[in-house]
Amino acid sequence: QVQLVESGGGLVQAGGSLRLSCAASGGTFSSVAMGWFRQAPGKEHEFVAVITWTDGSTYYADSVKGRFTMSRDNAKNTVYLQMNSLKPEDTAVYYCAAGSRRSYSKGAYYYWGQGTQVTVSS
């Protein structure tokens, strides 16, 4: 049974930074890419960023480009999301997911973490 466990969420003031982690464990874990999504209250899941395990190539949503950076540690089966210059509109539950391809679509991802809350105060 593969598990994805996110950590690093919390409360931060606008302009601050947070670093999220997502560790994969259990079973035979293999995926092509790892993605971060977020869901604000009353809204749909929104794509944030994705990275491929092989070459570390990344792709970001326009709303976070230039502020967020995704990275990975293959030896630890862990991905990270460095979030800088945070804005109140970044407030959401952030989920990591493992997928079969580098994609901004939820349908490409088959394992999901439980989510971690990020709250940005103004």
Coordinates of N, CA and C in Angstrom, one line a residue:
Q1 N 0.8 -1.2 0.0 CA 0.0 0.0 0.0 C 0.9 1.2 0.0
V2 N 0.9 2.0 -1.1 CA 1.7 3.2 -1.2 C 1.0 4.3 -0.4
Q3 N 1.8 5.0 0.3 CA 1.3 6.2 1.1 C 2.1 7.4 0.7
L4 N 1.4 8.5 0.5 CA 2.1 9.8 0.4 C 1.7 10.6 1.6
V5 N 2.8 11.2 2.2 CA 2.5 11.9 3.4 C 3.1 13.3 3.3
E6 N 2.2 14.3 3.3 CA 2.7 15.7 3.2 C 3.0 16.3 4.6
S7 N 3.9 17.2 4.6 CA 4.2 17.9 5.9 C 4.7 19.3 5.5
G8 N 4.7 20.2 6.5 CA 5.3 21.5 6.3 C 4.3 22.7 6.2
G9 N 3.0 22.3 6.2 CA 2.0 23.4 6.2 C 2.0 24.2 7.5
G10 N 1.2 25.3 7.4 CA 1.1 26.1 8.6 C 0.5 27.5 8.3
L11 N 0.7 28.4 9.3 CA 0.2 29.7 9.2 C 1.4 30.7 9.0
V12 N 1.3 31.5 8.0 CA 2.4 32.4 7.7 C 1.8 33.8 7.2
Q13 N 2.5 34.8 7.5 CA 2.0 36.1 7.0 C 2.3 36.3 5.5
A14 N 1.5 37.2 4.9 CA 1.8 37.5 3.5 C 3.2 37.9 3.3
G15 N 3.8 37.4 2.2 CA 5.2 37.7 1.9 C 6.2 36.7 2.5
G16 N 5.7 35.8 3.4 CA 6.5 34.8 4.0 C 6.7 33.6 3.1
S17 N 7.4 32.6 3.7 CA 7.7 31.4 3.0 C 7.4 30.1 3.8
L18 N 7.1 29.1 3.1 CA 6.9 27.8 3.7 C 7.5 26.7 2.7
R19 N 7.9 25.6 3.3 CA 8.4 24.5 2.4 C 7.6 23.3 2.8
L20 N 6.9 22.8 1.8 CA 6.2 21.5 1.9 C 7.0 20.3 1.5
S21 N 6.8 19.2 2.2 CA 7.4 18.0 1.8 C 6.4 16.9 1.5
C22 N 6.7 16.0 0.7 CA 5.8 14.8 0.4 C 6.7 13.6 0.3
A23 N 6.5 12.7 1.2 CA 7.3 11.5 1.2 C 6.5 10.3 0.8
A24 N 7.0 9.5 -0.1 CA 6.3 8.3 -0.5 C 6.9 7.1 0.1
S25 N 6.0 6.2 0.6 CA 6.5 5.0 1.3 C 5.5 3.8 1.1
G26 N 6.0 2.6 1.4 CA 5.1 1.4 1.3 C 5.0 0.8 0.0
G27 N 4.9 -0.5 -0.1 CA 4.6 -1.2 -1.3 C 5.7 -1.0 -2.4
T28 N 5.4 -1.2 -3.6 CA 6.3 -0.9 -4.7 C 5.9 0.4 -5.3
F29 N 6.7 1.4 -5.1 CA 6.3 2.7 -5.5 C 7.0 3.0 -6.8
S30 N 6.3 3.3 -7.9 CA 6.8 3.8 -9.1 C 5.9 4.7 -9.8
S31 N 6.4 5.8 -10.2 CA 5.6 6.8 -10.9 C 6.5 7.6 -11.8
V32 N 5.9 8.2 -12.8 CA 6.7 9.1 -13.7 C 6.9 10.5 -13.1
A33 N 5.8 11.0 -12.5 CA 5.8 12.3 -12.0 C 5.1 12.5 -10.7
M34 N 5.4 13.6 -10.0 CA 4.8 13.9 -8.8 C 4.2 15.3 -8.9
G35 N 3.0 15.5 -8.5 CA 2.4 16.8 -8.6 C 1.9 17.4 -7.3
W36 N 1.8 18.7 -7.3 CA 1.1 19.4 -6.1 C -0.1 20.0 -6.6
F37 N -1.2 19.8 -5.9 CA -2.5 20.5 -6.2 C -2.9 21.2 -4.9
R38 N -3.9 22.1 -5.0 CA -4.4 22.7 -3.8 C -5.9 22.9 -4.0
Q39 N -6.6 23.0 -2.8 CA -8.0 23.2 -2.8 C -8.4 24.2 -1.7
A40 N -8.9 25.3 -2.2 CA -9.4 26.4 -1.3 C -10.8 26.1 -0.9
P41 N -11.3 26.6 0.2 CA -12.7 26.3 0.6 C -13.7 26.7 -0.5
G42 N -14.6 25.8 -0.9 CA -15.6 26.1 -1.9 C -15.1 26.0 -3.3
K43 N -13.9 25.7 -3.5 CA -13.3 25.6 -4.9 C -12.8 24.3 -5.3
E44 N -12.6 24.1 -6.6 CA -12.1 22.8 -7.1 C -10.6 22.7 -6.8
H45 N -10.2 21.4 -7.0 CA -8.7 21.2 -6.9 C -8.0 22.0 -8.0
E46 N -6.9 22.7 -7.7 CA -6.2 23.5 -8.6 C -4.8 23.0 -8.8
F47 N -4.3 22.8 -10.0 CA -3.0 22.3 -10.2 C -2.0 23.4 -9.8
V48 N -0.9 23.0 -9.1 CA 0.1 24.0 -8.7 C 1.4 23.7 -9.4
A49 N 2.0 22.5 -9.4 CA 3.3 22.2 -9.9 C 3.4 20.7 -10.1
V50 N 4.4 20.4 -11.0 CA 4.7 18.9 -11.2 C 6.1 18.8 -11.5
I51 N 6.7 17.6 -11.2 CA 8.1 17.3 -11.5 C 8.2 15.9 -11.9
T52 N 9.1 15.6 -12.8 CA 9.4 14.2 -13.2 C 10.6 13.7 -12.4
W53 N 10.5 12.4 -12.1 CA 11.5 11.8 -11.3 C 12.8 11.7 -12.1
T54 N 12.7 11.4 -13.4 CA 13.9 11.1 -14.1 C 14.9 12.3 -14.3
D55 N 14.3 13.4 -14.9 CA 15.2 14.5 -15.2 C 14.9 15.7 -14.4
G56 N 13.9 15.7 -13.5 CA 13.6 16.8 -12.6 C 12.9 18.0 -13.3
S57 N 12.4 17.7 -14.5 CA 11.8 18.8 -15.2 C 10.5 19.2 -14.5
T58 N 10.2 20.5 -14.5 CA 9.1 21.0 -13.8 C 8.2 21.8 -14.6
Y59 N 7.0 22.0 -14.2 CA 6.0 22.8 -14.8 C 5.1 23.4 -13.7
Y60 N 4.8 24.7 -13.9 CA 4.1 25.4 -12.8 C 2.8 26.1 -13.4
A61 N 1.9 26.2 -12.5 CA 0.7 27.1 -12.8 C 1.1 28.5 -12.9
D62 N 0.5 29.3 -13.7 CA 0.9 30.7 -13.9 C 0.7 31.4 -12.6
S63 N -0.2 31.0 -11.7 CA -0.5 31.7 -10.5 C 0.7 31.6 -9.5
V64 N 1.6 30.6 -9.7 CA 2.7 30.4 -8.7 C 4.0 30.6 -9.3
K65 N 4.1 30.7 -10.6 CA 5.3 30.8 -11.4 C 6.2 31.9 -10.9
G66 N 7.4 31.6 -10.6 CA 8.3 32.7 -10.1 C 8.3 32.8 -8.6
R67 N 7.4 32.2 -7.9 CA 7.3 32.2 -6.4 C 7.5 30.9 -5.8
F68 N 7.0 29.8 -6.5 CA 7.1 28.4 -6.0 C 8.2 27.7 -6.8
T69 N 8.9 26.8 -6.1 CA 9.8 25.9 -6.7 C 9.7 24.5 -6.2
M70 N 9.5 23.6 -7.2 CA 9.4 22.2 -6.8 C 10.7 21.5 -7.1
S71 N 11.1 20.5 -6.2 CA 12.3 19.8 -6.3 C 12.0 18.4 -5.8
R72 N 13.0 17.5 -6.1 CA 12.8 16.1 -5.6 C 14.1 15.5 -5.2
D73 N 14.0 14.5 -4.3 CA 15.2 13.7 -3.8 C 14.8 12.3 -4.1
N74 N 15.4 11.8 -5.2 CA 15.0 10.4 -5.6 C 15.4 9.4 -4.6
A75 N 16.5 9.5 -3.9 CA 16.9 8.5 -2.9 C 16.0 8.4 -1.7
K76 N 15.3 9.5 -1.5 CA 14.3 9.5 -0.3 C 12.9 9.4 -0.8
N77 N 12.7 9.3 -2.1 CA 11.3 9.3 -2.6 C 10.5 10.4 -2.1
T78 N 11.1 11.6 -2.1 CA 10.5 12.8 -1.5 C 10.5 13.9 -2.5
V79 N 9.4 14.7 -2.5 CA 9.4 15.9 -3.3 C 9.1 17.1 -2.4
Y80 N 9.5 18.2 -2.8 CA 9.4 19.4 -2.0 C 8.7 20.5 -2.8
L81 N 8.1 21.4 -2.1 CA 7.5 22.6 -2.7 C 7.9 23.8 -1.9
Q82 N 8.9 24.6 -2.4 CA 9.3 25.8 -1.7 C 8.4 26.9 -2.1
M83 N 7.7 27.5 -1.2 CA 6.8 28.6 -1.5 C 7.2 29.9 -0.9
N84 N 7.5 30.8 -1.8 CA 8.0 32.2 -1.3 C 7.0 33.2 -1.7
S85 N 7.1 34.4 -1.1 CA 6.3 35.5 -1.4 C 4.8 35.1 -1.4
L86 N 4.4 34.4 -0.3 CA 3.1 33.9 -0.2 C 2.1 35.0 -0.1
K87 N 0.9 34.7 -0.7 CA -0.2 35.7 -0.8 C -1.4 35.0 -0.1
P88 N -2.3 35.9 0.4 CA -3.6 35.3 1.0 C -4.3 34.3 0.1
E89 N -4.3 34.6 -1.2 CA -5.0 33.7 -2.1 C -4.3 32.4 -2.3
D90 N -3.1 32.2 -1.7 CA -2.5 30.9 -1.7 C -3.0 30.0 -0.6
T91 N -3.9 30.5 0.3 CA -4.5 29.7 1.3 C -5.3 28.6 0.8
A92 N -5.0 27.4 1.2 CA -5.6 26.2 0.7 C -5.1 24.9 1.4
V93 N -5.7 23.8 1.2 CA -5.1 22.5 1.5 C -4.3 22.1 0.3
Y94 N -3.1 21.7 0.6 CA -2.1 21.3 -0.5 C -2.0 19.8 -0.4
Y95 N -2.1 19.2 -1.6 CA -2.0 17.8 -1.8 C -0.9 17.4 -2.7
C96 N -0.2 16.4 -2.4 CA 0.8 15.8 -3.4 C 0.1 14.6 -4.0
A97 N 0.6 14.2 -5.2 CA 0.0 13.1 -5.9 C 1.1 12.5 -6.8
A98 N 1.0 11.2 -7.0 CA 1.9 10.5 -7.9 C 1.1 10.1 -9.2
G99 N 1.8 10.3 -10.3 CA 1.1 10.2 -11.6 C 1.9 9.4 -12.6
S100 N 1.2 9.1 -13.7 CA 1.8 8.3 -14.8 C 2.5 9.2 -15.8
R101 N 2.3 10.5 -15.8 CA 2.9 11.4 -16.7 C 2.9 12.8 -16.1
R102 N 3.7 13.6 -16.7 CA 3.8 15.0 -16.3 C 2.6 15.7 -16.8
S103 N 1.7 16.1 -15.9 CA 0.4 16.6 -16.3 C -0.1 17.6 -15.3
Y104 N -1.0 18.5 -15.8 CA -1.7 19.4 -14.9 C -3.1 18.9 -14.6
S105 N -3.4 17.7 -15.1 CA -4.7 17.2 -15.0 C -4.8 16.2 -13.8
K106 N -5.8 16.3 -13.0 CA -6.0 15.4 -11.8 C -6.1 13.9 -12.3
G107 N -6.6 13.7 -13.5 CA -6.8 12.3 -13.9 C -5.5 11.5 -14.2
A108 N -4.4 12.2 -14.3 CA -3.1 11.6 -14.5 C -2.5 11.0 -13.2
Y109 N -3.1 11.3 -12.1 CA -2.5 11.0 -10.8 C -3.4 9.9 -10.1
Y110 N -2.7 8.9 -9.6 CA -3.4 7.7 -9.0 C -3.2 7.5 -7.5
Y111 N -2.2 8.2 -6.9 CA -2.0 8.1 -5.5 C -2.0 9.6 -5.0
W112 N -2.7 9.8 -3.9 CA -2.9 11.1 -3.3 C -2.6 11.1 -1.8
G113 N -1.9 12.2 -1.3 CA -1.7 12.3 0.1 C -3.0 12.9 0.8
Q114 N -2.9 13.0 2.1 CA -4.0 13.5 2.9 C -4.2 15.0 2.9
G115 N -3.1 15.7 2.5 CA -3.2 17.1 2.4 C -2.6 17.8 3.7
T116 N -2.1 19.0 3.4 CA -1.6 19.8 4.5 C -2.1 21.2 4.3
Q117 N -2.6 21.8 5.4 CA -3.2 23.2 5.4 C -2.1 24.3 5.3
V118 N -2.3 25.2 4.4 CA -1.4 26.4 4.3 C -2.4 27.6 4.4
T119 N -2.1 28.4 5.4 CA -2.9 29.6 5.6 C -2.0 30.8 5.6
V120 N -2.3 31.8 4.7 CA -1.6 33.0 4.6 C -2.4 34.1 5.1
S121 N -2.0 34.8 6.1 CA -2.7 36.0 6.6 C -2.2 37.3 6.0
S122 N -3.2 38.2 5.9 CA -2.9 39.5 5.2 C -2.4 40.5 6.2

